[in-house]
PDB file of C-alpha atoms and ligand atoms in Angstrom:
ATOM      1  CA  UNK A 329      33.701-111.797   2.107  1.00 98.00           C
ATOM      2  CA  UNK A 330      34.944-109.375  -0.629  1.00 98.00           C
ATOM      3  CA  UNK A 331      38.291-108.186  -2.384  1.00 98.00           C
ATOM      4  CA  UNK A 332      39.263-105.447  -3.900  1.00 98.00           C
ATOM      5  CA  UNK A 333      40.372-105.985  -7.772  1.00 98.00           C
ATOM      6  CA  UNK A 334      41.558-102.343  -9.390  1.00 97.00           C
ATOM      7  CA  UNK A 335      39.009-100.106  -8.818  1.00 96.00           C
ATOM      8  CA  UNK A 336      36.215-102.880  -8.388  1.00 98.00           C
ATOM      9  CA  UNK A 337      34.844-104.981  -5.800  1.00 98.00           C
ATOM     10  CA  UNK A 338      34.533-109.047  -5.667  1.00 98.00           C
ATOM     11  CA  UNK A 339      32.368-110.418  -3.424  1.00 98.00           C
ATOM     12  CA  UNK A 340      30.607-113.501  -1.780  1.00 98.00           C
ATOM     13  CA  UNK A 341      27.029-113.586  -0.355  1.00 98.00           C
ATOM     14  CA  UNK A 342      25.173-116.716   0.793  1.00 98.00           C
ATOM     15  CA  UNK A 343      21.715-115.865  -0.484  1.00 98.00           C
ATOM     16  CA  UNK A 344      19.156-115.984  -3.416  1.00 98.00           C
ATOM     17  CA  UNK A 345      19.721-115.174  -7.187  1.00 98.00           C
ATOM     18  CA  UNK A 346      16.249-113.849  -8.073  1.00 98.00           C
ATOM     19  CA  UNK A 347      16.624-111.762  -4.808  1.00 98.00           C
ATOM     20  CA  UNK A 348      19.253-109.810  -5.869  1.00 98.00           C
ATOM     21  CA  UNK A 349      19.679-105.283  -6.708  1.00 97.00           C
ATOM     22  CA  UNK A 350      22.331-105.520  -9.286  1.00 98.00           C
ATOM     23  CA  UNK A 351      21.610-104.289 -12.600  1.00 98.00           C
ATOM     24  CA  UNK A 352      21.969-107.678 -14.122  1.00 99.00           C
ATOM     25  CA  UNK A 353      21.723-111.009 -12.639  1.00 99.00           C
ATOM     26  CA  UNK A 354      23.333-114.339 -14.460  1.00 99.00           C
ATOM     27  CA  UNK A 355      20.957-117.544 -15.232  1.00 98.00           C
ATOM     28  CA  UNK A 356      22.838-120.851 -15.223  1.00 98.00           C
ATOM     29  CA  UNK A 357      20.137-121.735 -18.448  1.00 98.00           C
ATOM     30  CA  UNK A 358      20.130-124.704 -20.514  1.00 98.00           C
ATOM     31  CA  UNK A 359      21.035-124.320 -24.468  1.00 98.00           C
ATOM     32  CA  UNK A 360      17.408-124.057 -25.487  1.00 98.00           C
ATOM     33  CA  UNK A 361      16.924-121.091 -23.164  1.00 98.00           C
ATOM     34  CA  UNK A 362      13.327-122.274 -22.244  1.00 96.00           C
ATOM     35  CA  UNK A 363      13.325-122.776 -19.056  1.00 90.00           C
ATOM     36  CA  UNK A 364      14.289-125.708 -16.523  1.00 92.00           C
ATOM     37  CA  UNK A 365      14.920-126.329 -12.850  1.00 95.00           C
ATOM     38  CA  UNK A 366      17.898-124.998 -10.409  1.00 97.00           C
ATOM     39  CA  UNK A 367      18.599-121.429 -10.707  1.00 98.00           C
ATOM     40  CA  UNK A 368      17.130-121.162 -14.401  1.00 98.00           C
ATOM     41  CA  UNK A 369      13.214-122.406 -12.340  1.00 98.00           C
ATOM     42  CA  UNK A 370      13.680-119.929  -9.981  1.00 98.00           C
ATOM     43  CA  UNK A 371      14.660-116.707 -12.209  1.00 98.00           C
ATOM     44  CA  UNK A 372      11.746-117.642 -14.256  1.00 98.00           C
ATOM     45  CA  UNK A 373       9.235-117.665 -11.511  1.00 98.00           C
ATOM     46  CA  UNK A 374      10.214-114.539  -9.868  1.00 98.00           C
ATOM     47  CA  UNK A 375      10.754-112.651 -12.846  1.00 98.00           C
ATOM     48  CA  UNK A 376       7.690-113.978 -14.708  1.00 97.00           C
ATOM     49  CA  UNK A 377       6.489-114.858 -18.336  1.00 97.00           C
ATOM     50  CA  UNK A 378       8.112-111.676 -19.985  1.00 98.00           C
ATOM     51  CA  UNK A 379      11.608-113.219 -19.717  1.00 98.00           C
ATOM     52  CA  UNK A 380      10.783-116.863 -20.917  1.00 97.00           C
ATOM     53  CA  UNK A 381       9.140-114.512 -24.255  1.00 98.00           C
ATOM     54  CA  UNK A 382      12.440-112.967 -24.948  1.00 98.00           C
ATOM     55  CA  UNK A 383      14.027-115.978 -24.471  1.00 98.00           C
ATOM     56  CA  UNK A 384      12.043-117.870 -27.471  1.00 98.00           C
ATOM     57  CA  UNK A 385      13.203-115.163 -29.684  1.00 98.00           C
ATOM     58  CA  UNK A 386      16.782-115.879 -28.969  1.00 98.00           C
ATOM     59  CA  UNK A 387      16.608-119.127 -30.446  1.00 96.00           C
ATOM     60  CA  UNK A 388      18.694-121.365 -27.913  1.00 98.00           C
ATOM     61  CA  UNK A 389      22.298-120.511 -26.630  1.00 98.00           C
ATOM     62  CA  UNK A 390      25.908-122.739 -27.237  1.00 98.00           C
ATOM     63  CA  UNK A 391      27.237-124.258 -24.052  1.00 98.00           C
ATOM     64  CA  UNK A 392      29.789-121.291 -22.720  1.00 99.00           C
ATOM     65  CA  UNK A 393      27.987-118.541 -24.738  1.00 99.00           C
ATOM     66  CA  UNK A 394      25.496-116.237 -23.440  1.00 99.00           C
ATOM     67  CA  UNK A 395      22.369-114.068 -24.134  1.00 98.00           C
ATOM     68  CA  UNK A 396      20.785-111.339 -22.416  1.00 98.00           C
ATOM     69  CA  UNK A 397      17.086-110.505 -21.657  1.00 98.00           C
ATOM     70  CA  UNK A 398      15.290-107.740 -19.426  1.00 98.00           C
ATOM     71  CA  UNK A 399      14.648-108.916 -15.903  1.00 98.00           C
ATOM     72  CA  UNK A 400      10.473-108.894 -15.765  1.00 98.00           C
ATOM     73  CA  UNK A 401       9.812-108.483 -12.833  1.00 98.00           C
ATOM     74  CA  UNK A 402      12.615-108.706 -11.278  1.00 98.00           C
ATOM     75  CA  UNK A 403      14.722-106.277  -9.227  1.00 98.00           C
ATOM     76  CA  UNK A 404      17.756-106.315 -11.810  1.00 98.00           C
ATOM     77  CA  UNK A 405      17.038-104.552 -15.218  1.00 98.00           C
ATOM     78  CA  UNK A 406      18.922-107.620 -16.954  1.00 98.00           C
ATOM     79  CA  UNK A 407      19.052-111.351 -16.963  1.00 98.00           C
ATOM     80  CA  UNK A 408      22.049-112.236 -18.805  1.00 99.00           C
ATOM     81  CA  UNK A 409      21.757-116.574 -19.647  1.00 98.00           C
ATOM     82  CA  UNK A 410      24.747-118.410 -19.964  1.00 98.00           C
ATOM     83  CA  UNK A 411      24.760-122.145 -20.541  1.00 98.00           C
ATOM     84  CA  UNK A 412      27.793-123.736 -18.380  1.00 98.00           C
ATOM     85  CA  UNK A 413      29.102-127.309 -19.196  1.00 98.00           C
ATOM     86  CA  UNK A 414      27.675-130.612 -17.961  1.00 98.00           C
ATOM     87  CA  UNK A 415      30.510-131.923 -15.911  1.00 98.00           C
ATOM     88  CA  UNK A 416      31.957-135.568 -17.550  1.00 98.00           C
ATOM     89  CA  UNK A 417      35.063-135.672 -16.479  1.00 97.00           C
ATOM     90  CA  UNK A 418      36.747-132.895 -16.972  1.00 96.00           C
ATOM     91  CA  UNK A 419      38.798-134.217 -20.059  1.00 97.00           C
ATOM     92  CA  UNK A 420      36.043-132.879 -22.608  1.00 97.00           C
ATOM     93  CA  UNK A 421      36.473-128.847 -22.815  1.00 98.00           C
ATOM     94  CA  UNK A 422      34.518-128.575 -19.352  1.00 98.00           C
ATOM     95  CA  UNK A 423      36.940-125.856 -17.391  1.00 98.00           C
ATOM     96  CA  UNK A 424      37.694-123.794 -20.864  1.00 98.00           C
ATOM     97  CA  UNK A 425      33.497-123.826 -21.367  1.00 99.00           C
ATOM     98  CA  UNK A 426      33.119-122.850 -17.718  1.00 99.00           C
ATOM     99  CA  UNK A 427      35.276-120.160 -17.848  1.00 99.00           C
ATOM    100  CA  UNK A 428      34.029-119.086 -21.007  1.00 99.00           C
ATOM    101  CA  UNK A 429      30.391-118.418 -19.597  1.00 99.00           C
ATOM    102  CA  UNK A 430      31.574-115.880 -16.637  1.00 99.00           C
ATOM    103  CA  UNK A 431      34.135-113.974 -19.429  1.00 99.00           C
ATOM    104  CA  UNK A 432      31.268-114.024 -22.138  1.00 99.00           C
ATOM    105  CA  UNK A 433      28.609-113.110 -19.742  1.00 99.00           C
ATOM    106  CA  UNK A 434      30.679-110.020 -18.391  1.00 99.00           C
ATOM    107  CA  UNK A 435      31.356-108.848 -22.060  1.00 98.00           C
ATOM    108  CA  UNK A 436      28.064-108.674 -22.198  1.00 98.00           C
ATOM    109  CA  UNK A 437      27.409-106.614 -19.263  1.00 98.00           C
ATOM    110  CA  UNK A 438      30.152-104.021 -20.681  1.00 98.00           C
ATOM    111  CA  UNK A 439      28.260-103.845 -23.688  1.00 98.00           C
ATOM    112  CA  UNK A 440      25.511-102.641 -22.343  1.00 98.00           C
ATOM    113  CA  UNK A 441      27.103-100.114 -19.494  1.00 98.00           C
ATOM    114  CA  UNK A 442      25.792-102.402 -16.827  1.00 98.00           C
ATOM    115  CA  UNK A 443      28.626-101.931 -13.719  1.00 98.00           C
ATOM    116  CA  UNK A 444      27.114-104.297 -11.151  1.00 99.00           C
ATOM    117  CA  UNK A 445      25.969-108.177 -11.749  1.00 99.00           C
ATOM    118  CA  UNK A 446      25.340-110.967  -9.755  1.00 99.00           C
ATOM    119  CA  UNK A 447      26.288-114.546 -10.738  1.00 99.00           C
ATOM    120  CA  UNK A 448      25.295-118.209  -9.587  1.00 98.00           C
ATOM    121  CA  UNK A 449      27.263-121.085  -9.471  1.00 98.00           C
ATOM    122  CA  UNK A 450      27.566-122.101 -12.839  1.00 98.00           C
ATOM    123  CA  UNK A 451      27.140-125.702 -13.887  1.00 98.00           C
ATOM    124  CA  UNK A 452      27.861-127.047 -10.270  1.00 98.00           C
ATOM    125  CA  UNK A 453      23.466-128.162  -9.557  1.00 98.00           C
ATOM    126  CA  UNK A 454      22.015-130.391 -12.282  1.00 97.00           C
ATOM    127  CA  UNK A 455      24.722-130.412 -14.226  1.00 98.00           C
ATOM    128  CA  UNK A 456      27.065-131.796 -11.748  1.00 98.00           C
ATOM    129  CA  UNK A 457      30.265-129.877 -11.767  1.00 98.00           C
ATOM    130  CA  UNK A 458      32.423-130.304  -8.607  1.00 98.00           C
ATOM    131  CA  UNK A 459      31.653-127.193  -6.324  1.00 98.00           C
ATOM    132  CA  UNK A 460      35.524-126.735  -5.310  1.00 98.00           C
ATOM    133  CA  UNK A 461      37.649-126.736  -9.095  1.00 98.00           C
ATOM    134  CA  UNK A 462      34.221-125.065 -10.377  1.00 98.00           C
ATOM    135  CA  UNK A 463      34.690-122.367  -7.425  1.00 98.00           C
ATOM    136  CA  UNK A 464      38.344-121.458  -8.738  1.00 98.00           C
ATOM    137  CA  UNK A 465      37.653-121.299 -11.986  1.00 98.00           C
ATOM    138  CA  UNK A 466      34.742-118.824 -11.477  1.00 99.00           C
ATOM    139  CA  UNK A 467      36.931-116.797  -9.000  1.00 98.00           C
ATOM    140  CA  UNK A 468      40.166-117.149 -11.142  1.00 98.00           C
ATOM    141  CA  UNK A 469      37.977-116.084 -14.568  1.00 99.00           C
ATOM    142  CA  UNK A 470      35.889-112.877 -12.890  1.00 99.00           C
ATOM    143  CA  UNK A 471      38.929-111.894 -11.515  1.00 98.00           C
ATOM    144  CA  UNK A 472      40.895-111.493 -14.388  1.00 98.00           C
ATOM    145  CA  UNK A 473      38.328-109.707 -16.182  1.00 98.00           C
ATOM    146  CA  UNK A 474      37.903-106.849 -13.516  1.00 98.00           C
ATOM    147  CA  UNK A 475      41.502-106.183 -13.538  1.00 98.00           C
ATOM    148  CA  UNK A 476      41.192-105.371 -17.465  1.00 98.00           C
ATOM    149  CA  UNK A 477      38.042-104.172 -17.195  1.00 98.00           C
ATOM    150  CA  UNK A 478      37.043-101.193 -14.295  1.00 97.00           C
ATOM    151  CA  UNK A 479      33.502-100.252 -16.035  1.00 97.00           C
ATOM    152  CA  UNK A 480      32.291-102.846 -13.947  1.00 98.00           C
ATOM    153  CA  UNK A 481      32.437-102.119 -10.320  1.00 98.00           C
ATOM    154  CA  UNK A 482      31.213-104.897  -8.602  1.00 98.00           C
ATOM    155  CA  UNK A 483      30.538-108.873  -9.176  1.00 99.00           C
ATOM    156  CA  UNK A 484      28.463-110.644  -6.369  1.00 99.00           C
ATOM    157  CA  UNK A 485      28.213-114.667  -6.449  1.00 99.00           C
ATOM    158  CA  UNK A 486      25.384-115.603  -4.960  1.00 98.00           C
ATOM    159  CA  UNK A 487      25.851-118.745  -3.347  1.00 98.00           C
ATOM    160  CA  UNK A 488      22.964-120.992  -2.259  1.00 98.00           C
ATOM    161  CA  UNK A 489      23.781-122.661   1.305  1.00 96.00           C
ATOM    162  CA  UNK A 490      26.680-123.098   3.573  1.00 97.00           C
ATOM    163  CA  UNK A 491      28.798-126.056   1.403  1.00 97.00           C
ATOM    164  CA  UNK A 492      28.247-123.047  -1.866  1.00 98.00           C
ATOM    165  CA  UNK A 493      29.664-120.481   0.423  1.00 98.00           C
ATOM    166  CA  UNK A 494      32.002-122.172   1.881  1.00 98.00           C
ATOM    167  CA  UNK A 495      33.904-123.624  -1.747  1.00 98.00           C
ATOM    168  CA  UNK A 496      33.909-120.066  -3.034  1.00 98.00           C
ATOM    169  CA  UNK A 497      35.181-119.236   0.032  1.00 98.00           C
ATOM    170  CA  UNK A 498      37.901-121.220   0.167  1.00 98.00           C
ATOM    171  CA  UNK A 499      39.044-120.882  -3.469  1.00 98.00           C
ATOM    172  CA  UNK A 500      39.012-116.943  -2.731  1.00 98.00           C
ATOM    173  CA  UNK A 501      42.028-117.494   0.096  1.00 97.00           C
ATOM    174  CA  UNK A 502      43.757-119.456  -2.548  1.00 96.00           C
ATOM    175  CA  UNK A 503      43.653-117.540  -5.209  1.00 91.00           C
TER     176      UNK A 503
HETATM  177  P1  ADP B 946      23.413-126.047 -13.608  1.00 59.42           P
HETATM  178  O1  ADP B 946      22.420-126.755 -14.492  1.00 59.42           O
HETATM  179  O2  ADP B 946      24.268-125.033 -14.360  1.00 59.42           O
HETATM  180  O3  ADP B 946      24.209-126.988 -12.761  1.00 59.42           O
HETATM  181  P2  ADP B 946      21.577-125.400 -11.408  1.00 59.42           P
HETATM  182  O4  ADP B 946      20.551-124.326 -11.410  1.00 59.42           O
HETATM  183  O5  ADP B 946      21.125-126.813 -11.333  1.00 59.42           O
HETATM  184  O6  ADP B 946      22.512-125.102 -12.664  1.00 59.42           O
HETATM  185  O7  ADP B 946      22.574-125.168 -10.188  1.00 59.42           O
HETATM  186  C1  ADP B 946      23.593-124.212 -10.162  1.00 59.42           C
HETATM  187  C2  ADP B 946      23.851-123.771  -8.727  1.00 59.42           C
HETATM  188  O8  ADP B 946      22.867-122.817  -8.342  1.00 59.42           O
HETATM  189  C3  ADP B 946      23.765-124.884  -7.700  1.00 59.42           C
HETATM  190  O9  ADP B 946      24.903-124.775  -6.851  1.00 59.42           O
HETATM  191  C4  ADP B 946      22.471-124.591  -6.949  1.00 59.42           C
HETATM  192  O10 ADP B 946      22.546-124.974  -5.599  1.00 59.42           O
HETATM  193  C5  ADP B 946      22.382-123.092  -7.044  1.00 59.42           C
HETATM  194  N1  ADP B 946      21.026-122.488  -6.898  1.00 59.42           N
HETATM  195  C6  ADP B 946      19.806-123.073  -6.997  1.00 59.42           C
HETATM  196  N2  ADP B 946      18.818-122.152  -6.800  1.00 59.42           N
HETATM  197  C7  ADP B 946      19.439-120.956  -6.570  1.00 59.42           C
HETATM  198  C8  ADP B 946      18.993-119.623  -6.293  1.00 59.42           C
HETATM  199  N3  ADP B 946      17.703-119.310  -6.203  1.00 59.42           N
HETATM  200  N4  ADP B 946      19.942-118.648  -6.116  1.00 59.42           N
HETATM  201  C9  ADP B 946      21.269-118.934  -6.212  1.00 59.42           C
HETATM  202  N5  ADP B 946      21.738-120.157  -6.468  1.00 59.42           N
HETATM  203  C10 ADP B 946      20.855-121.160  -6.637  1.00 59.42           C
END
């Protein structure tokens, strides 16, 4: 599924991260940047040890900031590494914070002229996050940034399985 937002495009894919031909795709990363399971194992392995040694020279990131690296050997030129919230109870910052890794992570993208990028869902594996309010407040976040923003011309979220797809899905209709 996809919309249209100003002169860019929104879209949903079932599928793989680390698979992925934008020129940047997003890391759901931990705040030491070194690595871990989820998404953040994955990007690692594909994109091999070149990343993880840019990473150690970043010195760690602040939940809803983010860094960027080259991709190694992956397809995309960038890895951008956000670090989303671990869900408590969503009294303690957690929807600000999540929305605050998609907008920082797509100022970073404009910074460096990249137009296309890929996200996961953030914060909704290990760190618990429920898949449906997480959903929206991706959707809600990216959205509002491609209306102000038209450099970048498309944002895929990659989701990973049906019940991903599906949530993202869903919160798309509604928003
Ligand atoms: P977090 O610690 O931010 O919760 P995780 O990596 O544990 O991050 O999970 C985030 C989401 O990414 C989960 O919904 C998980 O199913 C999904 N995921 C795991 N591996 C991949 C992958 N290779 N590509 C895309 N999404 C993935």
């Amino acid at each position: 599924m996809e919309i249209q937002v100003g002169q860019s495009v929104l879209e949903l894919e079932e599928g793989d991260i680390t698979r992925q031909d934008t020129e940047a795709i997003v890391n759901a990363a931990n705040t030491s940047l070194l690595g871990g399971g989820g998404v953040d194992g994955a990007i690692h392995r594909a994109g091999g040890p070149k990343i993880l040694e840019e990473c150690r020279q970043l010195g760690g990131c602040p939940t809803g900031e983010a860094r960027i690296t080259t991709g190694g050997n992956l397809q995309a030129r960038y890895v951008i590494h956000t670090v989303g919230p671990v869900y408590r109870d969503g009294l303690h910052r957690e929807p600000e914070l999540l929305a605050s890794c998609y907008r920082e992570s797509l100022k970073l993208a404009t910074a460096k002229g990249i137009k296309t990028v890929a996200f996961p869902s953030i914060s909704t594996g290990a760190y618990g996050y429920p898949l449906a309010a997480a959903a929206r407040i991706a959707l809600q976040t990216v959205k509002a940034y491609l209306a102000e923003h038209p450099e970048i011309e498309r944002v895929r979220f990659v989701l990973f399985g049906r019940a991903a797809y599906a949530a993202y899905e869903t919160a798309l209709k509604g928003l």
